[in-house]
Amino acid sequence: MSADASLIHTAELLEWPKILSRLAEHAMSAPGREACEHLPFCDDADSAARALAAVTEAAALLREALAPALADVTDIAPDLERASLGAMLAGEDLIRVADALRAARRTRDVLVEEWERTPRLAEIAMQLAADEPLEMDIFAAIDRDGEVNDAASPELVELRRRHRRLHQQILDTMNELVKHGEWAEFLQDDYYTVRNGRYVLLVRVERQHKIEGIVHDISGSGQSLYIEPKEITNLNNVLRGTEVAIAQEVARILRALTARVAATADAIHASAEALVEIDIVFAKARYAAAIGASEPTLAPEGRMRLRALRHPLLVGRDDVRAAANVERVVTNDVEFAAGAGCVIVTGPNTGGKTVLLKAVGLAALFVRAGMHPPVAFDSETVFFDRVFAVIGDRQSIEAGLSTFAAHLAALREIARDAGPRSLVLLDEIGEGTDPRQGVALSMAVLEHLVASGARTLATTHFSELAALATQRAGFVNASMEFDPATMRPTYRLRLGIPGRSGAFDVAERMGLPAPILARARELYEGAGTELQAIMEDLDRAHQEWRSKTTAAERDRATARDLVEKQRELLRDLESKKRERAQKELAAVESMYRDARERIRALLAELKERPTRAEAQSVKEQIAQVVEEVRAQTPPPEDAIPERIGYVPIRDWSAMHEGDAVYIGALRAKGKLETLPDARSQLRVLVAGARVTIDAADVFHPVVDEAPAEVRVRVLPPARVEAASSKDRSLDLRGQYVADALDHTAEYLDLAWRSRWHQVTIIHGHGTGSLKREIREYLRGAPYALAFRPGERGEGGDGATVVDFDYSDEA
């Protein structure tokens, strides 16, 4: 049997079509649902890994309600084909194309914008055609019901206006003829109608010669004729001509839009296919959420560790039932440890062995299909090239095969084709023949499969097979738990522990008569039950271990709750710190603005009364303002990092775990625990708590530099003059805004008193905040001046040229 044929056969045994049907329920578009119903398997591990990662990206977007809207997407392939062949598309056909174009544009906008964290989805989105002009022109010309609207062209507007006018004129004339005409008495009924697109009156046959007009039809009874009166013949002719012109204009518009669709049909078709692919990915993500699935790690060495595995068909179909069932369905950990090639599962009937077998097989098929299997996030598995399964009664009447013969035929194919990247699922191996011979055949087959490198999961009731794990390398025992207290299976897998069939317990629970049960136990015990006794001892030991494990889990859950509460308290503390810092920063900024305004007002007064006494008074008042600002400025430990000896980190390669850092958002010192990850997130230790924060908000200390004092200062005029009188320019680059505004005010005062006609203020580009503040100050400066950005050779927009006007003083 070929690889594809064996995979399809296994998929049918595992009820894979039901899985695809449930997947399709989560698709948004009709083409998406159709594609989900026929979802192919990935060809290799790389393509499966990419598909699994894309589903993870889609799940992240779904949690943020960023899923693309694809409900309006339909199958437009036939429309594109007809357009390419030269056929004219109808209005409803063009609307479908426009819907696809709109969905493609909006989807591309969403996914490309998120490309940094969803690169695989963005890669698919890059195939989406964005022809917004065509999309908008179709929606502008055609209504949702497919009718070409008046706005499609000026000619159509005029033609339809003329049509409405003619139509109303005909109606008025017909009403006049019916109600008030000279020959109203000759009519069969007092109403008019339409025949062959023309307005007519219903006239009695014997009175037809009384009315001049054209006969268009005769009534079913033969007693009346449909006559077009001569009074409206010309109007009807004009109306019909207008209707023909309208139809021609509509056809012209549809042909023009169809031609534009045909010109880009290949791109639109590729875009439509990409939309279906995206719909499938998001359907996989929604289905994964419904069944509690996660992305497993694909282990190249062939390891397999499925954590908290569920059978997906045990979870409800709708979201409400699914959410409840995910928690209620029993989960199991299935693991092939290093060197283990075969896990032999024993245990009671109705204990869940077959369900477990199918769940493992379905997990392998989920990975082959690029879907998240219903396992916990820390699971790992291998991409299996071949998945074989022998489950249920394979009796074939047509082929003349008994159940056992069919079983052997399946084992023959598996033994021939299984290899290192194969998963083999064998349910009740060796059943259907003499037990001793069945055991021998089963042992031989399982040994062959282990030697081939395949991963095999086999269920059995033969205790001799369970003994293989103690005698052969590569075999591991497992069993389905049975609770002796309740006499019921728990459906939990116990790795490393063989189980007993529990036939007597099940028979007792099913009501088999007590005398028969007693005799059966007597006969069984007389046959020698050393292995059974060992299994029962293991059962008791496992129950004790499970009880202790449950208590430990409860303690761990309590500890997790305490840790989460501590984290919540820390988050609350961080939030309050940030809120306090924002309020303090706002207060400081407000204080600086008020101080600047007061200084500007003082300088304006000095300009009005430029005497020595007034200058001394202004100087004293400015000094008082400066002192007030200094007194209210926060201490250095509450200042921004640069002012307390910390600077932004430019080169992270020079940083190491344990380095002292400063966290701006928390205004606190800490230690670096991790370097930034792909999302620029890192972890620091602050006050004994670990905090994850953005790398841009972490600073490191300046080497051999003392913390700068936080202060507001006004430079003496002599310093400004000495620094600037030669080149008539003031360089503010690298200064804080408050200091720069103080320097600018004093420099302009110096320039005004020195009768300079033009000066240049150099502020640079930077973030633009210094430039904005300087120019805002110049707009309200107490001098007669004009200003402009520097030209080429003057510093460009990184400088502002100020011209003074002394004409009013001449």
mmCIF file with all atom_site columns, C-alpha atoms in Angstrom, residues 748 752 756-761 775 778-779 781 783-789 800-806:
data_model
loop_
_atom_site.group_PDB
_atom_site.id
_atom_site.type_symbol
_atom_site.label_atom_id
_atom_site.label_alt_id
_atom_site.label_comp_id
_atom_site.label_asym_id
_atom_site.label_entity_id
_atom_site.label_seq_id
_atom_site.pdbx_PDB_ins_code
_atom_site.Cartn_x
_atom_site.Cartn_y
_atom_site.Cartn_z
_atom_site.occupancy
_atom_site.B_iso_or_equiv
_atom_site.pdbx_formal_charge
_atom_site.auth_seq_id
_atom_site.auth_comp_id
_atom_site.auth_asym_id
_atom_site.auth_atom_id
_atom_site.pdbx_PDB_model_num
ATOM 1  C CA . LEU A 1 748 ? 17.448 87.845 22.146 1.00 0.00 ? 748 LEU A CA 1
ATOM 2  C CA . TRP A 1 752 ? 18.077 93.681 20.746 1.00 0.00 ? 752 TRP A CA 1
ATOM 3  C CA . TRP A 1 756 ? 21.809 93.177 15.632 1.00 0.00 ? 756 TRP A CA 1
ATOM 4  C CA . HIS A 1 757 ? 19.571 92.778 12.580 1.00 0.00 ? 757 HIS A CA 1
ATOM 5  C CA . GLN A 1 758 ? 19.743 89.005 12.232 1.00 0.00 ? 758 GLN A CA 1
ATOM 6  C CA . VAL A 1 759 ? 20.715 86.069 14.433 1.00 0.00 ? 759 VAL A CA 1
ATOM 7  C CA . THR A 1 760 ? 20.516 82.290 14.055 1.00 0.00 ? 760 THR A CA 1
ATOM 8  C CA . ILE A 1 761 ? 19.291 79.918 16.756 1.00 0.00 ? 761 ILE A CA 1
ATOM 9  C CA . ARG A 1 775 ? 9.477  78.739 17.699 1.00 0.00 ? 775 ARG A CA 1
ATOM 10 C CA . LEU A 1 778 ? 9.482  83.438 19.268 1.00 0.00 ? 778 LEU A CA 1
ATOM 11 C CA . ARG A 1 779 ? 5.799  83.908 18.345 1.00 0.00 ? 779 ARG A CA 1
ATOM 12 C CA . ALA A 1 781 ? 8.577  87.242 22.195 1.00 0.00 ? 781 ALA A CA 1
ATOM 13 C CA . TYR A 1 783 ? 10.485 92.163 20.354 1.00 0.00 ? 783 TYR A CA 1
ATOM 14 C CA . ALA A 1 784 ? 9.621  93.333 16.849 1.00 0.00 ? 784 ALA A CA 1
ATOM 15 C CA . LEU A 1 785 ? 10.957 90.348 14.925 1.00 0.00 ? 785 LEU A CA 1
ATOM 16 C CA . ALA A 1 786 ? 10.246 87.810 12.208 1.00 0.00 ? 786 ALA A CA 1
ATOM 17 C CA . PHE A 1 787 ? 11.632 84.273 11.998 1.00 0.00 ? 787 PHE A CA 1
ATOM 18 C CA . ARG A 1 788 ? 11.907 81.439 9.480  1.00 0.00 ? 788 ARG A CA 1
ATOM 19 C CA . PRO A 1 789 ? 13.571 78.005 9.139  1.00 0.00 ? 789 PRO A CA 1
ATOM 20 C CA . THR A 1 800 ? 15.750 79.179 12.994 1.00 0.00 ? 800 THR A CA 1
ATOM 21 C CA . VAL A 1 801 ? 16.804 82.557 11.521 1.00 0.00 ? 801 VAL A CA 1
ATOM 22 C CA . VAL A 1 802 ? 15.481 85.613 13.441 1.00 0.00 ? 802 VAL A CA 1
ATOM 23 C CA . ASP A 1 803 ? 15.270 89.110 11.846 1.00 0.00 ? 803 ASP A CA 1
ATOM 24 C CA . PHE A 1 804 ? 14.807 92.196 14.096 1.00 0.00 ? 804 PHE A CA 1
ATOM 25 C CA . ASP A 1 805 ? 12.830 95.284 13.046 1.00 0.00 ? 805 ASP A CA 1
ATOM 26 C CA . TYR A 1 806 ? 13.872 98.628 14.568 1.00 0.00 ? 806 TYR A CA 1
#
